[in-house]
């Protein structure tokens, strides 16, 4: 007969709550040896104070904005938040901050301005600092701490949030083992001590205060984050309050909880509703001091919220094990309340209460796990539309293969006849009808349906036009195949080992993308392919130097006849026969150029020298997942006790870069390159990475703004000189030597930029890149006279391998964010994104530009070489990306979709954008194309 109060929100458990979020705070920074050494007060509170300590597990992607969303909403953000992290929009989901503001709580915030963007107009007072300027270690935290003394004395607030960024910035710049980490942890310990003492001194008897210490994510062994390694996903979570019992006995290993559990726990602590989409569980010890009835009420509220969320997302929710457990616990809870209201205060009631509590906790755990798996809502219609367009473009590229590699290097998409065909209009109407049906019947929000009808019709027309183009291209191929050849010939040529390796390697790599382990360790695939390529090149060199030295004249005549007849056939069929072809005559005649002289032995040794270089580069940076934690030569060099060795290596590397690049530059560019490389060393010395022989380690470390900008001037000067020569060769006179010099100077400017952005221990990667390119050009490609397609694919393979030699992987954590702030005083979005992208993809980019330099210098041998190279490069990038998109769509419910497949997709997307830019540059530089336009 009593009125139930279970639907009412319980009163708050704490008067004031302070959340101190220390960006990139790893669990071992508090619970490990560093915590004992540098955070004595926090350690004392954890071991003997009134506190509860946990290890909070974050889900990937471990970057700031998605983690703040997880902490405040209790939900698991999508992977697209990695991109949105650059410019966070306002958070519209139900969240703790909005609930607190609605309940009349006064919230103050100081720190990372991501909070201000996510929660605009929610704070009564705030002071935001930019999170992206990673070279700032001190001011970014001083701007937070300077408000503390004033705010802690005031009584006009209920929730205070502080987000410290200094530790994260130190990690990005110098890593977790940097000598700067210790002082920063000590600074944070002093801040926590000040807050804790202030909260204790102002406490009232009725309601205690609460201090929460947490991290948004950890950091990897290289100091970065974004991936799913243990160091990145495990962060400390401390609840400190006089309401808790003082710890007695030995300290045990902190229990593992989910980061999403904080939102539910703080909601109960502040007397607020739990966020609607939260999948977190209440952390029971925080409310453990309350009566059994209150504890049961708290876990029932959490269970009710989770079961309601399950009902919204799962049609057959009643059969879910978590929901069944919750209903059983609810019945037991009802029986317990009846006993309680009867005034039964015996031991039986207490034991029954503990049993009900255990049932609730089990139900919460299963519900949370079930919801976490279902949280990904895929917009399948939009995904399918995108996949269809991508596959159509890939099919068009493949169908255009023979014509694009013809002597005229034409790439024509036959769109004009299909655009006026009946089939095109029928397809448009059919697709528009499908679009209307899907968009009017879709229950969930669809991105493609939210577009304007004009845009949607444009996309449907594009899909129809591409499909008609494909059918037209197939019809043309069948039509040409029926035409008789004027001079039919029986070809005696066969596929070389290089061609077989290229085809099997490409297919093998594409197939490997369907396995998570192969994606995690993709660098091993590329290392294997380039090593095998070197062995195949060695065999080819031996054959040309020894086996074909004395060839049979009669055999040579037969091959020549075959070559001539194939050449005639190519005129009819428009199939390209590259200079030298695959015939042994071509190979034998070309080998005559280098059989004599000492270059012969250098040529034979060059594949082995390249193999040695690749082996040395592998030991420089451990990458991937399985062996990333193992020490490598890069870690040894970057440790503080080996600064002199690193300085020597950096100096030698910069000298080698100058020696390898300057040979084809003009005098002005040579001087600019020399001064620029000196500026690179000066910049690294200014920020404390390396030292001059006369410099002491005690010298003050600066941001190196002046030195970096000094280098940028020379980079722009060299690129401008090269661009001027290119324009001269394209507009005024078609001089291939001027064009070749211009391209090389543009390439040199990019090398200088890479030298500035690379960390000092990575400069040998740049040296070996230039060395391998020089050796392959002089001793392999020119003597063996490979065609443009083969050389393009070799460049592509080496570019991919050098992407991983830099220390990159398919995880977000290996992106060197600090490269985006070289020479910048504050965060400027466009330059920062450009510099970060360039530093990340420097390997593939430099090999692609070198390919253009090489093919342009070979125009005299094959006028269509640049066009062939552009097409092959685009095709080599398109095949794996298109197949991977299909695979990822099929594997969208895979266990590792967020930690492995999604980051790889992000890398592929950016790489495609860079490849498109490179192909545009290729097309602009295509002399053959320019002549056709003029004609």
PDB file of C-alpha atoms in Angstrom, residues 425-534:
ATOM      1  CA  UNK A 425      18.153   6.709 -68.599  1.00  0.00           C
ATOM      2  CA  UNK A 426      16.569   3.424 -67.567  1.00  0.00           C
ATOM      3  CA  UNK A 427      19.316   2.833 -65.003  1.00  0.00           C
ATOM      4  CA  UNK A 428      18.928   6.374 -63.645  1.00  0.00           C
ATOM      5  CA  UNK A 429      15.189   5.896 -63.196  1.00  0.00           C
ATOM      6  CA  UNK A 430      15.634   2.497 -61.552  1.00  0.00           C
ATOM      7  CA  UNK A 431      18.298   3.771 -59.107  1.00  0.00           C
ATOM      8  CA  UNK A 432      16.212   6.850 -58.232  1.00  0.00           C
ATOM      9  CA  UNK A 433      13.259   4.569 -57.490  1.00  0.00           C
ATOM     10  CA  UNK A 434      15.430   2.389 -55.228  1.00  0.00           C
ATOM     11  CA  UNK A 435      16.680   5.557 -53.485  1.00  0.00           C
ATOM     12  CA  UNK A 436      13.117   6.740 -52.791  1.00  0.00           C
ATOM     13  CA  UNK A 437      12.067   3.342 -51.422  1.00  0.00           C
ATOM     14  CA  UNK A 438      15.123   2.999 -49.155  1.00  0.00           C
ATOM     15  CA  UNK A 439      14.967   6.571 -47.809  1.00  0.00           C
ATOM     16  CA  UNK A 440      11.235   6.495 -47.076  1.00  0.00           C
ATOM     17  CA  UNK A 441      11.375   3.106 -45.347  1.00  0.00           C
ATOM     18  CA  UNK A 442      14.657   3.523 -43.438  1.00  0.00           C
ATOM     19  CA  UNK A 443      14.144   3.575 -39.668  1.00  0.00           C
ATOM     20  CA  UNK A 444      17.583   4.927 -38.763  1.00  0.00           C
ATOM     21  CA  UNK A 445      19.301   8.075 -40.048  1.00  0.00           C
ATOM     22  CA  UNK A 446      21.062   7.557 -43.398  1.00  0.00           C
ATOM     23  CA  UNK A 447      23.815   9.915 -44.577  1.00  0.00           C
ATOM     24  CA  UNK A 448      23.037   9.488 -48.289  1.00  0.00           C
ATOM     25  CA  UNK A 449      19.303  10.024 -47.672  1.00  0.00           C
ATOM     26  CA  UNK A 450      20.047  13.256 -45.767  1.00  0.00           C
ATOM     27  CA  UNK A 451      21.663  14.737 -48.902  1.00  0.00           C
ATOM     28  CA  UNK A 452      19.696  17.068 -51.160  1.00  0.00           C
ATOM     29  CA  UNK A 453      17.741  15.390 -53.959  1.00  0.00           C
ATOM     30  CA  UNK A 454      19.851  17.187 -56.556  1.00  0.00           C
ATOM     31  CA  UNK A 455      23.054  15.674 -55.117  1.00  0.00           C
ATOM     32  CA  UNK A 456      21.448  12.231 -54.849  1.00  0.00           C
ATOM     33  CA  UNK A 457      20.296  12.327 -58.502  1.00  0.00           C
ATOM     34  CA  UNK A 458      23.816  13.420 -59.505  1.00  0.00           C
ATOM     35  CA  UNK A 459      25.282  10.367 -57.733  1.00  0.00           C
ATOM     36  CA  UNK A 460      22.729   8.081 -59.444  1.00  0.00           C
ATOM     37  CA  UNK A 461      23.680   9.570 -62.825  1.00  0.00           C
ATOM     38  CA  UNK A 462      27.367   8.980 -62.064  1.00  0.00           C
ATOM     39  CA  UNK A 463      26.728   5.309 -61.181  1.00  0.00           C
ATOM     40  CA  UNK A 464      24.635   4.843 -64.356  1.00  0.00           C
ATOM     41  CA  UNK A 465      27.227   6.571 -66.567  1.00  0.00           C
ATOM     42  CA  UNK A 466      30.074   4.463 -65.151  1.00  0.00           C
ATOM     43  CA  UNK A 467      28.081   1.257 -65.664  1.00  0.00           C
ATOM     44  CA  UNK A 468      27.254   2.201 -69.265  1.00  0.00           C
ATOM     45  CA  UNK A 469      30.924   3.095 -69.811  1.00  0.00           C
ATOM     46  CA  UNK A 470      31.968  -0.339 -68.523  1.00  0.00           C
ATOM     47  CA  UNK A 471      29.501  -2.114 -70.845  1.00  0.00           C
ATOM     48  CA  UNK A 472      30.667   0.035 -73.768  1.00  0.00           C
ATOM     49  CA  UNK A 473      34.346  -0.774 -73.033  1.00  0.00           C
ATOM     50  CA  UNK A 474      33.593  -4.510 -72.828  1.00  0.00           C
ATOM     51  CA  UNK A 475      31.694  -4.352 -76.155  1.00  0.00           C
ATOM     52  CA  UNK A 476      34.640  -2.573 -77.800  1.00  0.00           C
ATOM     53  CA  UNK A 477      37.084  -5.221 -76.532  1.00  0.00           C
ATOM     54  CA  UNK A 478      34.918  -8.029 -78.007  1.00  0.00           C
ATOM     55  CA  UNK A 479      34.606  -6.112 -81.266  1.00  0.00           C
ATOM     56  CA  UNK A 480      38.389  -5.675 -81.574  1.00  0.00           C
ATOM     57  CA  UNK A 481      39.043  -9.318 -80.760  1.00  0.00           C
ATOM     58  CA  UNK A 482      37.029 -10.403 -83.833  1.00  0.00           C
ATOM     59  CA  UNK A 483      39.090  -8.251 -86.231  1.00  0.00           C
ATOM     60  CA  UNK A 484      41.771 -10.329 -88.064  1.00  0.00           C
ATOM     61  CA  UNK A 485      45.395  -9.260 -87.678  1.00  0.00           C
ATOM     62  CA  UNK A 486      47.149  -7.998 -90.797  1.00  0.00           C
ATOM     63  CA  UNK A 487      50.325  -9.903 -89.920  1.00  0.00           C
ATOM     64  CA  UNK A 488      49.510 -12.731 -87.555  1.00  0.00           C
ATOM     65  CA  UNK A 489      52.478 -13.868 -85.503  1.00  0.00           C
ATOM     66  CA  UNK A 490      53.259 -16.617 -83.071  1.00  0.00           C
ATOM     67  CA  UNK A 491      54.957 -14.950 -80.156  1.00  0.00           C
ATOM     68  CA  UNK A 492      57.901 -16.753 -78.674  1.00  0.00           C
ATOM     69  CA  UNK A 493      58.168 -14.353 -75.750  1.00  0.00           C
ATOM     70  CA  UNK A 494      57.363 -15.579 -72.268  1.00  0.00           C
ATOM     71  CA  UNK A 495      56.761 -13.963 -68.933  1.00  0.00           C
ATOM     72  CA  UNK A 496      59.953 -13.072 -67.113  1.00  0.00           C
ATOM     73  CA  UNK A 497      60.507 -13.899 -63.442  1.00  0.00           C
ATOM     74  CA  UNK A 498      60.097 -10.194 -62.621  1.00  0.00           C
ATOM     75  CA  UNK A 499      56.618 -10.104 -64.201  1.00  0.00           C
ATOM     76  CA  UNK A 500      55.551 -13.285 -62.386  1.00  0.00           C
ATOM     77  CA  UNK A 501      56.836 -11.860 -59.077  1.00  0.00           C
ATOM     78  CA  UNK A 502      55.049  -8.533 -59.626  1.00  0.00           C
ATOM     79  CA  UNK A 503      51.727 -10.220 -60.400  1.00  0.00           C
ATOM     80  CA  UNK A 504      51.909 -12.822 -57.609  1.00  0.00           C
ATOM     81  CA  UNK A 505      53.147 -10.238 -55.092  1.00  0.00           C
ATOM     82  CA  UNK A 506      50.279  -7.844 -55.880  1.00  0.00           C
ATOM     83  CA  UNK A 507      47.649 -10.614 -55.667  1.00  0.00           C
ATOM     84  CA  UNK A 508      49.215 -12.024 -52.473  1.00  0.00           C
ATOM     85  CA  UNK A 509      49.226  -8.624 -50.770  1.00  0.00           C
ATOM     86  CA  UNK A 510      45.587  -7.947 -51.692  1.00  0.00           C
ATOM     87  CA  UNK A 511      44.497 -11.359 -50.367  1.00  0.00           C
ATOM     88  CA  UNK A 512      46.412 -10.808 -47.107  1.00  0.00           C
ATOM     89  CA  UNK A 513      44.226  -7.764 -46.313  1.00  0.00           C
ATOM     90  CA  UNK A 514      41.399 -10.080 -45.271  1.00  0.00           C
ATOM     91  CA  UNK A 515      43.296 -11.218 -42.144  1.00  0.00           C
ATOM     92  CA  UNK A 516      43.742  -8.988 -39.080  1.00  0.00           C
ATOM     93  CA  UNK A 517      47.203 -10.421 -38.285  1.00  0.00           C
ATOM     94  CA  UNK A 518      48.470  -9.639 -41.791  1.00  0.00           C
ATOM     95  CA  UNK A 519      47.204  -6.048 -41.454  1.00  0.00           C
ATOM     96  CA  UNK A 520      48.868  -5.640 -38.049  1.00  0.00           C
ATOM     97  CA  UNK A 521      52.144  -6.974 -39.478  1.00  0.00           C
ATOM     98  CA  UNK A 522      51.780  -5.649 -43.049  1.00  0.00           C
ATOM     99  CA  UNK A 523      55.352  -4.372 -42.961  1.00  0.00           C
ATOM    100  CA  UNK A 524      56.524  -8.001 -43.044  1.00  0.00           C
ATOM    101  CA  UNK A 525      54.695  -8.499 -46.359  1.00  0.00           C
ATOM    102  CA  UNK A 526      56.433  -5.519 -47.966  1.00  0.00           C
ATOM    103  CA  UNK A 527      59.851  -6.427 -46.532  1.00  0.00           C
ATOM    104  CA  UNK A 528      59.449  -9.929 -47.975  1.00  0.00           C
ATOM    105  CA  UNK A 529      58.373  -8.597 -51.393  1.00  0.00           C
ATOM    106  CA  UNK A 530      61.259  -6.133 -51.805  1.00  0.00           C
ATOM    107  CA  UNK A 531      63.789  -8.735 -50.615  1.00  0.00           C
ATOM    108  CA  UNK A 532      62.422 -11.223 -53.156  1.00  0.00           C
ATOM    109  CA  UNK A 533      62.494  -8.491 -55.818  1.00  0.00           C
ATOM    110  CA  UNK A 534      66.191  -7.853 -55.079  1.00  0.00           C
TER     111      UNK A 534
END
